[in-house]
Amino acid sequence: EPEVTQTPSHQVTQMGQEVILRCVPISNHLYFYWYRQILGQKVEFLVSFYNNEISEKSEIFDDQFSVERPDGSNFTLKIRSTKLEDSAMYFCASREQVIFYEQYFGPGTRLTVT
Amino acid sequence: DAKTTQPPSMDCAEGRAANLPCNHSTISGNEYVYWYRQIHSQGPQYIIHGLKNNETNEMASLIITEDRKSSTLILPHATLRDTAVYYCIVRYYGGSQGNLIFGKGTKLSVKP
């Protein structure tokens, strides 16, 4: 069964450093998402991406964040200058064209900012 | 989007049916009910969705009341692996680009 994959599974970085989280969505999916979950809190939407551009973003997704689909398979989330409060699980998700809310999530990347 | 209310936690005996309720009294006519779950710290997993008819798939059944103000997710024979947080989400089918809004959900504990 096809699945969304994410790398790395755990990333430790120092405050102020740039990090790139990588995702490989399911191959025939067209919509891509990033969510995050701070430990013990709710899953929060960050950004959606379709047709090579951001289609929607939350208030969390400020200028420190960016997304890219550099090739036909990868989907990345970059945090330019990490802060302690960026420590969280980051989930990538993708979906097909038609069913808006049937999304397939990856296993997540645990980001720890020290 | 309609607000949902779920109990914070529930227990269920292994092998028994788990019935997880969700209230969505402000749901509008074009909003669907979606259920996801999150096992430990894994990525959320889609379970099922419905509009007004009852739905069943290989994972679960979804019962939506006639007035659509509440629904129940049924896991017919719960196993230990069904221990997870279950999220009821109400969203307009064609709204925005499909971003999901998660609440706190119901933490289901399946006990042997």
Coordinates of N, CA and C in Angstrom, one line a residue, chain A:
Chain A
E1 N 0.9 -1.2 0.0 CA 0.0 0.0 0.0 C 0.9 1.2 0.0
P2 N 0.6 2.2 -0.9 CA 1.4 3.4 -0.9 C 1.3 4.2 0.4
E3 N 2.4 4.9 0.7 CA 2.4 5.6 1.9 C 3.3 6.9 1.8
V4 N 3.0 7.8 2.7 CA 3.8 9.0 2.7 C 5.0 8.7 3.6
T5 N 6.2 9.1 3.2 CA 7.4 8.9 4.0 C 8.0 10.3 4.3
Q6 N 8.7 10.3 5.4 CA 9.3 11.6 5.9 C 10.7 11.3 6.4
T7 N 11.6 12.2 6.1 CA 13.0 12.1 6.7 C 13.5 13.4 7.1
P8 N 14.3 13.5 8.2 CA 14.6 12.4 9.0 C 13.5 12.1 10.0
S9 N 13.6 11.0 10.8 CA 12.6 10.7 11.8 C 12.8 11.7 13.0
H10 N 14.1 12.0 13.2 CA 14.4 12.9 14.4 C 15.5 13.8 14.0
Q11 N 15.3 15.1 14.2 CA 16.3 16.1 13.9 C 16.5 17.0 15.1
V12 N 17.8 17.1 15.5 CA 18.2 18.0 16.6 C 19.0 19.1 16.0
T13 N 18.6 20.3 16.3 CA 19.3 21.5 15.8 C 19.4 22.5 16.9
Q14 N 20.4 23.4 16.7 CA 20.5 24.5 17.6 C 19.7 25.7 17.2
M15 N 19.3 26.5 18.2 CA 18.5 27.7 17.9 C 19.2 28.6 16.9
G16 N 18.4 29.1 16.0 CA 19.0 30.0 15.0 C 19.5 29.3 13.7
Q17 N 19.5 27.9 13.7 CA 20.0 27.2 12.6 C 18.8 26.9 11.6
E18 N 19.1 26.7 10.4 CA 18.1 26.4 9.4 C 17.9 24.8 9.3
V19 N 16.7 24.4 9.2 CA 16.4 23.0 9.0 C 15.5 22.8 7.8
I20 N 15.7 21.7 7.2 CA 14.8 21.3 6.1 C 14.2 19.9 6.4
L21 N 12.9 19.8 6.4 CA 12.3 18.5 6.7 C 11.7 18.0 5.3
R22 N 11.9 16.8 5.1 CA 11.6 16.2 3.8 C 10.5 15.2 3.8
C23 N 9.7 15.2 2.8 CA 8.5 14.3 2.7 C 8.4 13.8 1.2
V24 N 8.1 12.6 1.1 CA 7.7 12.1 -0.2 C 6.2 11.7 -0.2
P25 N 5.4 12.5 -0.8 CA 4.0 12.2 -0.8 C 3.7 10.9 -1.7
I26 N 2.4 10.5 -1.6 CA 2.0 9.4 -2.4 C 2.0 9.9 -3.9
S27 N 2.4 9.0 -4.8 CA 2.8 9.5 -6.1 C 1.7 10.1 -6.9
N28 N 0.5 9.7 -6.9 CA -0.6 10.3 -7.7 C -1.4 11.4 -7.0
H29 N -0.9 11.8 -5.8 CA -1.6 12.8 -5.1 C -1.2 14.2 -5.6
L30 N -2.1 15.1 -5.4 CA -1.9 16.5 -6.0 C -1.8 17.6 -4.9
Y31 N -2.3 17.3 -3.8 CA -2.4 18.3 -2.7 C -1.5 17.8 -1.6
F32 N -0.7 18.8 -1.0 CA 0.3 18.4 0.0 C 0.1 19.4 1.2
Y33 N 0.4 18.9 2.3 CA 0.2 19.6 3.6 C 1.4 19.4 4.5
W34 N 1.5 20.4 5.4 CA 2.4 20.3 6.6 C 1.5 20.6 7.8
Y35 N 1.7 19.8 8.8 CA 1.0 20.0 10.1 C 2.1 19.9 11.2
R36 N 1.9 20.5 12.3 CA 2.8 20.2 13.4 C 2.0 19.9 14.7
Q37 N 2.7 19.3 15.6 CA 2.1 18.9 16.9 C 3.1 19.1 18.0
I38 N 3.0 20.2 18.8 CA 3.8 20.4 19.9 C 3.4 19.3 21.0
L39 N 4.4 18.8 21.7 CA 4.2 17.7 22.6 C 3.0 18.0 23.6
G40 N 2.1 17.1 23.5 CA 0.9 17.2 24.4 C -0.2 18.1 23.9
Q41 N 0.0 18.7 22.7 CA -1.0 19.6 22.2 C -1.7 19.1 21.0
K42 N -2.5 19.9 20.4 CA -3.3 19.4 19.2 C -2.4 19.5 18.0
V43 N -2.9 18.7 17.0 CA -2.3 18.8 15.7 C -2.7 20.1 15.0
E44 N -1.8 20.9 14.5 CA -2.1 22.2 13.9 C -1.7 22.2 12.5
F45 N -2.6 22.8 11.7 CA -2.3 23.0 10.3 C -1.3 24.1 10.1
L46 N -0.4 23.9 9.2 CA 0.6 24.9 8.8 C 0.3 25.5 7.4
V47 N 0.3 24.6 6.4 CA 0.3 25.1 5.0 C -0.2 24.0 4.1
S48 N -0.9 24.4 3.1 CA -1.3 23.5 2.0 C -0.7 24.0 0.7
F49 N -0.4 23.0 -0.2 CA 0.4 23.3 -1.4 C -0.3 22.6 -2.6
Y50 N -0.5 23.3 -3.7 CA -1.1 22.7 -4.8 C -0.7 23.4 -6.1
N51 N -0.4 22.6 -7.1 CA 0.0 23.2 -8.4 C 1.2 24.1 -8.2
N52 N 2.2 23.7 -7.4 CA 3.4 24.4 -7.2 C 3.3 25.7 -6.5
E53 N 2.3 25.9 -5.8 CA 2.2 27.1 -5.0 C 1.4 26.9 -3.7
I54 N 1.6 27.8 -2.7 CA 0.9 27.7 -1.5 C -0.6 28.1 -1.8
S55 N -1.5 27.2 -1.3 CA -2.9 27.5 -1.5 C -3.5 28.1 -0.2
E56 N -3.0 27.7 0.9 CA -3.5 28.2 2.2 C -2.4 28.1 3.2
K57 N -2.4 29.0 4.2 CA -1.5 28.9 5.3 C -2.1 29.4 6.5
S58 N -1.6 28.9 7.7 CA -2.1 29.4 8.9 C -1.2 30.5 9.5
E59 N -1.7 31.1 10.6 CA -0.9 32.2 11.2 C 0.4 31.7 11.7
I60 N 0.5 30.4 12.0 CA 1.8 29.9 12.4 C 2.9 30.0 11.3
F61 N 2.4 29.8 10.1 CA 3.3 29.8 8.9 C 3.8 31.2 8.6
D62 N 4.8 31.7 9.3 CA 5.2 33.0 9.1 C 6.4 33.0 8.1
D63 N 7.1 34.2 8.0 CA 8.2 34.3 7.1 C 9.4 33.4 7.4
Q64 N 9.4 32.8 8.5 CA 10.5 31.8 8.8 C 10.3 30.5 8.2
F65 N 9.1 30.2 7.7 CA 8.8 29.0 7.1 C 8.7 29.1 5.6
S66 N 9.1 28.1 4.9 CA 8.8 28.0 3.4 C 8.7 26.6 3.0
V67 N 8.0 26.4 1.9 CA 7.8 25.0 1.4 C 8.2 25.0 -0.1
E68 N 8.5 23.8 -0.5 CA 9.0 23.7 -1.9 C 8.7 22.3 -2.4
R69 N 8.5 22.2 -3.7 CA 8.4 20.8 -4.3 C 9.5 20.9 -5.4
P70 N 10.7 20.6 -5.0 CA 11.9 20.8 -5.9 C 11.9 19.8 -7.1
D71 N 11.2 18.7 -7.0 CA 11.2 17.8 -8.1 C 9.8 17.1 -8.1
G72 N 9.6 16.1 -8.8 CA 8.3 15.5 -8.9 C 7.9 14.6 -7.8
S73 N 8.8 14.4 -6.8 CA 8.5 13.5 -5.7 C 8.6 14.1 -4.3
N74 N 9.6 15.0 -4.1 CA 9.8 15.5 -2.8 C 9.0 16.8 -2.5
F75 N 8.7 16.9 -1.2 CA 8.0 18.1 -0.7 C 8.7 18.5 0.6
T76 N 9.2 19.7 0.7 CA 10.0 20.1 1.8 C 9.5 21.2 2.6
L77 N 9.8 21.3 3.9 CA 9.5 22.4 4.8 C 10.8 22.9 5.3
K78 N 11.0 24.2 5.1 CA 12.2 24.8 5.6 C 11.9 25.8 6.7
I79 N 12.6 25.7 7.8 CA 12.5 26.7 8.8 C 13.9 27.4 8.8
R80 N 13.9 28.7 8.6 CA 15.1 29.5 8.3 C 15.9 29.6 9.6
S81 N 15.4 30.0 10.6 CA 16.1 30.3 11.8 C 15.3 29.8 13.0
T82 N 15.6 28.6 13.4 CA 14.7 27.9 14.4 C 14.8 28.5 15.7
K83 N 13.6 28.4 16.4 CA 13.4 28.9 17.7 C 13.1 27.7 18.6
L84 N 13.3 27.9 19.9 CA 13.0 26.8 20.8 C 11.5 26.3 20.7
E85 N 10.6 27.3 20.4 CA 9.2 26.9 20.3 C 8.9 26.2 19.0
D86 N 9.8 26.0 18.1 CA 9.6 25.2 16.9 C 9.7 23.7 17.2
S87 N 10.2 23.4 18.4 CA 10.3 22.0 18.7 C 8.9 21.3 18.7
A88 N 8.8 20.3 17.9 CA 7.5 19.7 17.7 C 7.6 18.5 16.8
M89 N 6.5 17.7 16.6 CA 6.4 16.7 15.5 C 5.9 17.4 14.3
Y90 N 6.5 17.2 13.2 CA 6.0 17.8 11.9 C 5.5 16.7 11.0
F91 N 4.3 16.8 10.6 CA 3.7 15.8 9.8 C 3.4 16.3 8.4
C92 N 3.8 15.5 7.4 CA 3.4 15.8 6.0 C 2.2 15.0 5.7
A93 N 1.4 15.5 4.8 CA 0.2 14.8 4.4 C -0.1 15.0 2.9
S94 N -0.8 14.1 2.3 CA -1.1 14.4 0.9 C -2.5 13.8 0.6
R95 N -3.1 14.2 -0.5 CA -4.4 13.7 -0.9 C -4.6 13.7 -2.4
E96 N -5.5 12.9 -2.8 CA -5.9 12.9 -4.2 C -6.7 14.2 -4.5
Q97 N -7.1 14.2 -5.8 CA -7.8 15.4 -6.2 C -9.2 15.6 -5.6
V98 N -10.0 14.5 -5.5 CA -11.4 14.7 -5.2 C -11.8 14.8 -3.8
I99 N -11.3 13.9 -3.0 CA -11.8 13.8 -1.6 C -11.0 14.8 -0.7
F100 N -11.6 15.9 -0.3 CA -10.9 17.0 0.3 C -10.2 16.6 1.6
Y101 N -10.9 15.8 2.4 CA -10.4 15.7 3.8 C -9.9 14.3 4.1
E102 N -9.8 13.4 3.0 CA -9.2 12.1 3.2 C -7.7 12.2 2.9
Q103 N -7.0 12.6 3.9 CA -5.6 12.8 3.8 C -4.8 11.7 4.4
Y104 N -3.6 11.5 3.8 CA -2.7 10.4 4.2 C -1.5 11.1 4.8
F105 N -1.2 10.7 6.1 CA -0.2 11.4 6.8 C 1.1 10.5 6.9
G106 N 2.2 11.2 6.9 CA 3.5 10.5 7.1 C 3.7 10.2 8.6
P107 N 4.8 9.5 8.9 CA 5.0 9.2 10.3 C 5.6 10.3 11.1
G108 N 5.9 11.4 10.5 CA 6.4 12.6 11.2 C 7.9 12.7 11.4
T109 N 8.3 13.9 11.6 CA 9.7 14.2 12.0 C 9.7 14.9 13.3
R110 N 10.4 14.4 14.2 CA 10.5 15.0 15.5 C 11.6 16.0 15.5
L111 N 11.3 17.3 15.6 CA 12.3 18.4 15.6 C 12.5 18.8 17.0
T112 N 13.8 18.8 17.4 CA 14.2 19.3 18.8 C 15.1 20.4 18.6
V113 N 14.7 21.6 19.1 CA 15.6 22.8 19.0 C 16.2 23.0 20.4
T114 N 17.5 23.1 20.4 CA 18.2 23.3 21.7 C 18.8 24.7 21.8

